[in-house]
Amino acid sequence: MADCIFCKIVAGEIPAKVVFEDDQVLAFEDLNPQAPTHVLVIPKQHIATLNELTAETAPVIGHMAHVAAQIARDREFAENGYRTVMNCNQDGGQTVYHVHMHVLGGRALSWPPG
Ligand code: AMP
Ligand code: ZN
């Protein structure tokens, strides 16, 4: 998608601090971190929101969760705990319309969200 900033990160056209990459997904540091670790895990394929997932593309979300858990282990907060978040559309607080999983860790996080 030409106008999508996360597609541009996948293409290497916008810099990002990449922490993990394979053929399906990319993980990089959030530009505006909300916790000591705030990483975004995205599919390399452009999917605008969770609502656009199909039976064919849905498995990548499981892979993103697996990558998130590996990042938590690598950063040694897997046992203490962490949060994964996927915001969808306006009421969910989505601002970038390329599906992404926030991985927040390294401090206690309050609940419920605002
Ligand atoms: P959301 O509000 O769930 O759509 O989250 C979008 C996230 O992307 C926010 O946490 C932003 O700080 C982050 N973000 C926006 N642009 C960039 C960028 N160029 N590199 C890294 N993170 C970004
Ligand atoms: Zn995109």
PDB file of C-alpha atoms and ligand atoms in Angstrom:
ATOM      1  CA  MET A   1       0.000   0.000   0.000  1.00  0.00           C
ATOM      2  CA  ALA A   2       1.691   3.165  -1.249  1.00  0.00           C
ATOM      3  CA  ASP A   3       0.564   5.531   1.508  1.00  0.00           C
ATOM      4  CA  CYS A   4       0.982   3.206   4.476  1.00  0.00           C
ATOM      5  CA  ILE A   5       3.828   4.103   6.861  1.00  0.00           C
ATOM      6  CA  PHE A   6       4.197   0.529   8.104  1.00  0.00           C
ATOM      7  CA  CYS A   7       4.420  -0.790   4.520  1.00  0.00           C
ATOM      8  CA  LYS A   8       7.153   1.820   4.016  1.00  0.00           C
ATOM      9  CA  ILE A   9       8.984   0.470   7.081  1.00  0.00           C
ATOM     10  CA  VAL A  10       8.674  -3.071   5.647  1.00  0.00           C
ATOM     11  CA  ALA A  11      10.095  -1.782   2.339  1.00  0.00           C
ATOM     12  CA  GLY A  12      12.981  -0.022   4.131  1.00  0.00           C
ATOM     13  CA  GLU A  13      11.795   3.396   2.923  1.00  0.00           C
ATOM     14  CA  ILE A  14      11.303   4.706   6.499  1.00  0.00           C
ATOM     15  CA  PRO A  15      13.852   3.844   9.204  1.00  0.00           C
ATOM     16  CA  ALA A  16      12.872   1.777  12.217  1.00  0.00           C
ATOM     17  CA  LYS A  17      14.692   0.040  15.052  1.00  0.00           C
ATOM     18  CA  VAL A  18      13.976  -3.513  13.948  1.00  0.00           C
ATOM     19  CA  VAL A  19      14.134  -6.130  16.707  1.00  0.00           C
ATOM     20  CA  PHE A  20      12.922  -9.194  14.777  1.00  0.00           C
ATOM     21  CA  GLU A  21      12.198 -10.100  11.169  1.00  0.00           C
ATOM     22  CA  ASP A  22      11.246 -13.206   9.222  1.00  0.00           C
ATOM     23  CA  ASP A  23       9.409 -13.868   5.964  1.00  0.00           C
ATOM     24  CA  GLN A  24       5.991 -13.073   7.485  1.00  0.00           C
ATOM     25  CA  VAL A  25       6.444 -10.406  10.154  1.00  0.00           C
ATOM     26  CA  LEU A  26       8.531  -7.455  11.274  1.00  0.00           C
ATOM     27  CA  ALA A  27       8.939  -6.211  14.871  1.00  0.00           C
ATOM     28  CA  PHE A  28      10.316  -2.764  15.679  1.00  0.00           C
ATOM     29  CA  GLU A  29      10.469  -0.259  18.519  1.00  0.00           C
ATOM     30  CA  ASP A  30       7.468   2.081  18.822  1.00  0.00           C
ATOM     31  CA  LEU A  31       8.405   5.703  18.101  1.00  0.00           C
ATOM     32  CA  ASN A  32       6.510   6.922  21.184  1.00  0.00           C
ATOM     33  CA  PRO A  33       7.056   4.213  23.812  1.00  0.00           C
ATOM     34  CA  GLN A  34       4.473   3.834  26.580  1.00  0.00           C
ATOM     35  CA  ALA A  35       6.506   1.354  28.658  1.00  0.00           C
ATOM     36  CA  PRO A  36      10.193   0.361  29.039  1.00  0.00           C
ATOM     37  CA  THR A  37       9.533  -2.066  26.186  1.00  0.00           C
ATOM     38  CA  HIS A  38       7.077  -0.975  23.530  1.00  0.00           C
ATOM     39  CA  VAL A  39       7.509  -2.994  20.373  1.00  0.00           C
ATOM     40  CA  LEU A  40       5.121  -3.269  17.421  1.00  0.00           C
ATOM     41  CA  VAL A  41       4.779  -6.587  15.616  1.00  0.00           C
ATOM     42  CA  ILE A  42       3.284  -6.280  12.135  1.00  0.00           C
ATOM     43  CA  PRO A  43       2.543  -8.597   9.224  1.00  0.00           C
ATOM     44  CA  LYS A  44       4.660  -7.780   6.171  1.00  0.00           C
ATOM     45  CA  GLN A  45       1.482  -8.055   4.117  1.00  0.00           C
ATOM     46  CA  HIS A  46      -0.766  -4.980   4.271  1.00  0.00           C
ATOM     47  CA  ILE A  47      -3.943  -5.722   6.258  1.00  0.00           C
ATOM     48  CA  ALA A  48      -5.660  -2.473   7.281  1.00  0.00           C
ATOM     49  CA  THR A  49      -7.554  -3.598  10.401  1.00  0.00           C
ATOM     50  CA  LEU A  50      -8.574  -6.778  12.193  1.00  0.00           C
ATOM     51  CA  ASN A  51     -11.880  -6.463  10.342  1.00  0.00           C
ATOM     52  CA  GLU A  52     -10.112  -7.210   7.058  1.00  0.00           C
ATOM     53  CA  LEU A  53      -8.697 -10.534   8.287  1.00  0.00           C
ATOM     54  CA  THR A  54      -9.763 -13.586   6.301  1.00  0.00           C
ATOM     55  CA  ALA A  55      -9.455 -17.314   6.950  1.00  0.00           C
ATOM     56  CA  GLU A  56      -6.366 -17.178   4.719  1.00  0.00           C
ATOM     57  CA  THR A  57      -4.609 -14.284   6.456  1.00  0.00           C
ATOM     58  CA  ALA A  58      -5.680 -14.982  10.069  1.00  0.00           C
ATOM     59  CA  PRO A  59      -2.778 -17.374  10.877  1.00  0.00           C
ATOM     60  CA  VAL A  60      -0.284 -14.504  10.755  1.00  0.00           C
ATOM     61  CA  ILE A  61      -1.897 -13.088  13.920  1.00  0.00           C
ATOM     62  CA  GLY A  62      -0.989 -16.266  15.792  1.00  0.00           C
ATOM     63  CA  HIS A  63       2.547 -15.951  14.518  1.00  0.00           C
ATOM     64  CA  MET A  64       2.665 -12.316  15.708  1.00  0.00           C
ATOM     65  CA  ALA A  65       1.594 -13.454  19.203  1.00  0.00           C
ATOM     66  CA  HIS A  66       4.307 -16.110  19.169  1.00  0.00           C
ATOM     67  CA  VAL A  67       6.900 -13.478  18.214  1.00  0.00           C
ATOM     68  CA  ALA A  68       5.574 -11.173  20.973  1.00  0.00           C
ATOM     69  CA  ALA A  69       6.074 -13.921  23.568  1.00  0.00           C
ATOM     70  CA  GLN A  70       9.602 -14.528  22.306  1.00  0.00           C
ATOM     71  CA  ILE A  71      10.412 -10.807  22.648  1.00  0.00           C
ATOM     72  CA  ALA A  72       9.062 -10.928  26.233  1.00  0.00           C
ATOM     73  CA  ARG A  73      11.309 -13.904  27.013  1.00  0.00           C
ATOM     74  CA  ASP A  74      14.342 -12.251  25.388  1.00  0.00           C
ATOM     75  CA  ARG A  75      13.779  -9.111  27.500  1.00  0.00           C
ATOM     76  CA  GLU A  76      13.183 -11.189  30.612  1.00  0.00           C
ATOM     77  CA  PHE A  77       9.726  -9.933  31.558  1.00  0.00           C
ATOM     78  CA  ALA A  78       7.785 -12.934  30.260  1.00  0.00           C
ATOM     79  CA  GLU A  79       7.339 -14.352  33.763  1.00  0.00           C
ATOM     80  CA  ASN A  80       6.459 -11.022  35.435  1.00  0.00           C
ATOM     81  CA  GLY A  81       3.996 -10.332  32.643  1.00  0.00           C
ATOM     82  CA  TYR A  82       3.290  -7.964  29.819  1.00  0.00           C
ATOM     83  CA  ARG A  83       0.472  -6.863  27.525  1.00  0.00           C
ATOM     84  CA  THR A  84      -0.312  -7.323  23.846  1.00  0.00           C
ATOM     85  CA  VAL A  85      -2.836  -4.922  22.323  1.00  0.00           C
ATOM     86  CA  MET A  86      -4.403  -4.633  18.888  1.00  0.00           C
ATOM     87  CA  ASN A  87      -6.469  -1.488  18.463  1.00  0.00           C
ATOM     88  CA  CYS A  88      -9.198  -1.574  15.832  1.00  0.00           C
ATOM     89  CA  ASN A  89     -10.704   1.499  14.170  1.00  0.00           C
ATOM     90  CA  GLN A  90     -11.701   4.780  15.792  1.00  0.00           C
ATOM     91  CA  ASP A  91     -13.212   3.618  19.074  1.00  0.00           C
ATOM     92  CA  GLY A  92     -10.322   1.194  19.571  1.00  0.00           C
ATOM     93  CA  GLY A  93      -7.807   4.030  19.192  1.00  0.00           C
ATOM     94  CA  GLN A  94      -6.220   2.796  15.964  1.00  0.00           C
ATOM     95  CA  THR A  95      -4.135   5.505  14.292  1.00  0.00           C
ATOM     96  CA  VAL A  96      -2.084   3.483  11.802  1.00  0.00           C
ATOM     97  CA  TYR A  97      -4.210   1.439   9.408  1.00  0.00           C
ATOM     98  CA  HIS A  98      -1.890  -1.534   9.014  1.00  0.00           C
ATOM     99  CA  VAL A  99      -2.595  -4.250  11.595  1.00  0.00           C
ATOM    100  CA  HIS A 100      -0.096  -4.251  14.460  1.00  0.00           C
ATOM    101  CA  MET A 101       0.318  -5.866  17.842  1.00  0.00           C
ATOM    102  CA  HIS A 102       1.673  -3.639  20.603  1.00  0.00           C
ATOM    103  CA  VAL A 103       3.962  -5.478  23.031  1.00  0.00           C
ATOM    104  CA  LEU A 104       4.208  -3.524  26.285  1.00  0.00           C
ATOM    105  CA  GLY A 105       6.357  -4.692  29.152  1.00  0.00           C
ATOM    106  CA  GLY A 106       8.894  -3.838  31.798  1.00  0.00           C
ATOM    107  CA  ARG A 107       6.463  -2.212  34.225  1.00  0.00           C
ATOM    108  CA  ALA A 108       3.106  -3.023  35.831  1.00  0.00           C
ATOM    109  CA  LEU A 109       0.261  -1.930  33.539  1.00  0.00           C
ATOM    110  CA  SER A 110      -3.082  -0.737  34.821  1.00  0.00           C
ATOM    111  CA  TRP A 111      -6.469  -2.173  33.794  1.00  0.00           C
ATOM    112  CA  PRO A 112      -9.008  -1.299  32.468  1.00  0.00           C
ATOM    113  CA  PRO A 113      -7.592   0.871  29.669  1.00  0.00           C
ATOM    114  CA  GLY A 114      -9.044   4.344  29.257  1.00  0.00           C
TER     115      GLY A 114
HETATM  116  P1  AMP B   1      -2.295   2.540  17.127  1.00  0.00           P
HETATM  117  O1  AMP B   1      -2.727   3.818  17.801  1.00  0.00           O
HETATM  118  O2  AMP B   1      -2.731   1.294  17.839  1.00  0.00           O
HETATM  119  O3  AMP B   1      -2.673   2.536  15.657  1.00  0.00           O
HETATM  120  O4  AMP B   1      -0.713   2.507  17.228  1.00  0.00           O
HETATM  121  C1  AMP B   1       0.128   3.102  16.303  1.00  0.00           C
HETATM  122  C2  AMP B   1       1.488   3.165  16.936  1.00  0.00           C
HETATM  123  O5  AMP B   1       2.448   3.377  15.929  1.00  0.00           O
HETATM  124  C3  AMP B   1       1.667   4.283  17.958  1.00  0.00           C
HETATM  125  O6  AMP B   1       2.038   3.716  19.212  1.00  0.00           O
HETATM  126  C4  AMP B   1       2.766   5.142  17.361  1.00  0.00           C
HETATM  127  O7  AMP B   1       3.644   5.666  18.344  1.00  0.00           O
HETATM  128  C5  AMP B   1       3.470   4.171  16.447  1.00  0.00           C
HETATM  129  N1  AMP B   1       4.161   4.737  15.301  1.00  0.00           N
HETATM  130  C6  AMP B   1       3.671   5.630  14.403  1.00  0.00           C
HETATM  131  N2  AMP B   1       4.585   5.883  13.448  1.00  0.00           N
HETATM  132  C7  AMP B   1       5.677   5.129  13.748  1.00  0.00           C
HETATM  133  C8  AMP B   1       6.966   4.951  13.151  1.00  0.00           C
HETATM  134  N3  AMP B   1       7.314   5.598  12.016  1.00  0.00           N
HETATM  135  N4  AMP B   1       7.828   4.112  13.750  1.00  0.00           N
HETATM  136  C9  AMP B   1       7.492   3.466  14.886  1.00  0.00           C
HETATM  137  N5  AMP B   1       6.300   3.578  15.483  1.00  0.00           N
HETATM  138  C10 AMP B   1       5.408   4.404  14.926  1.00  0.00           C
HETATM  139 ZN    ZN B   2       0.571  -1.257   5.172  1.00  0.00          ZN
END
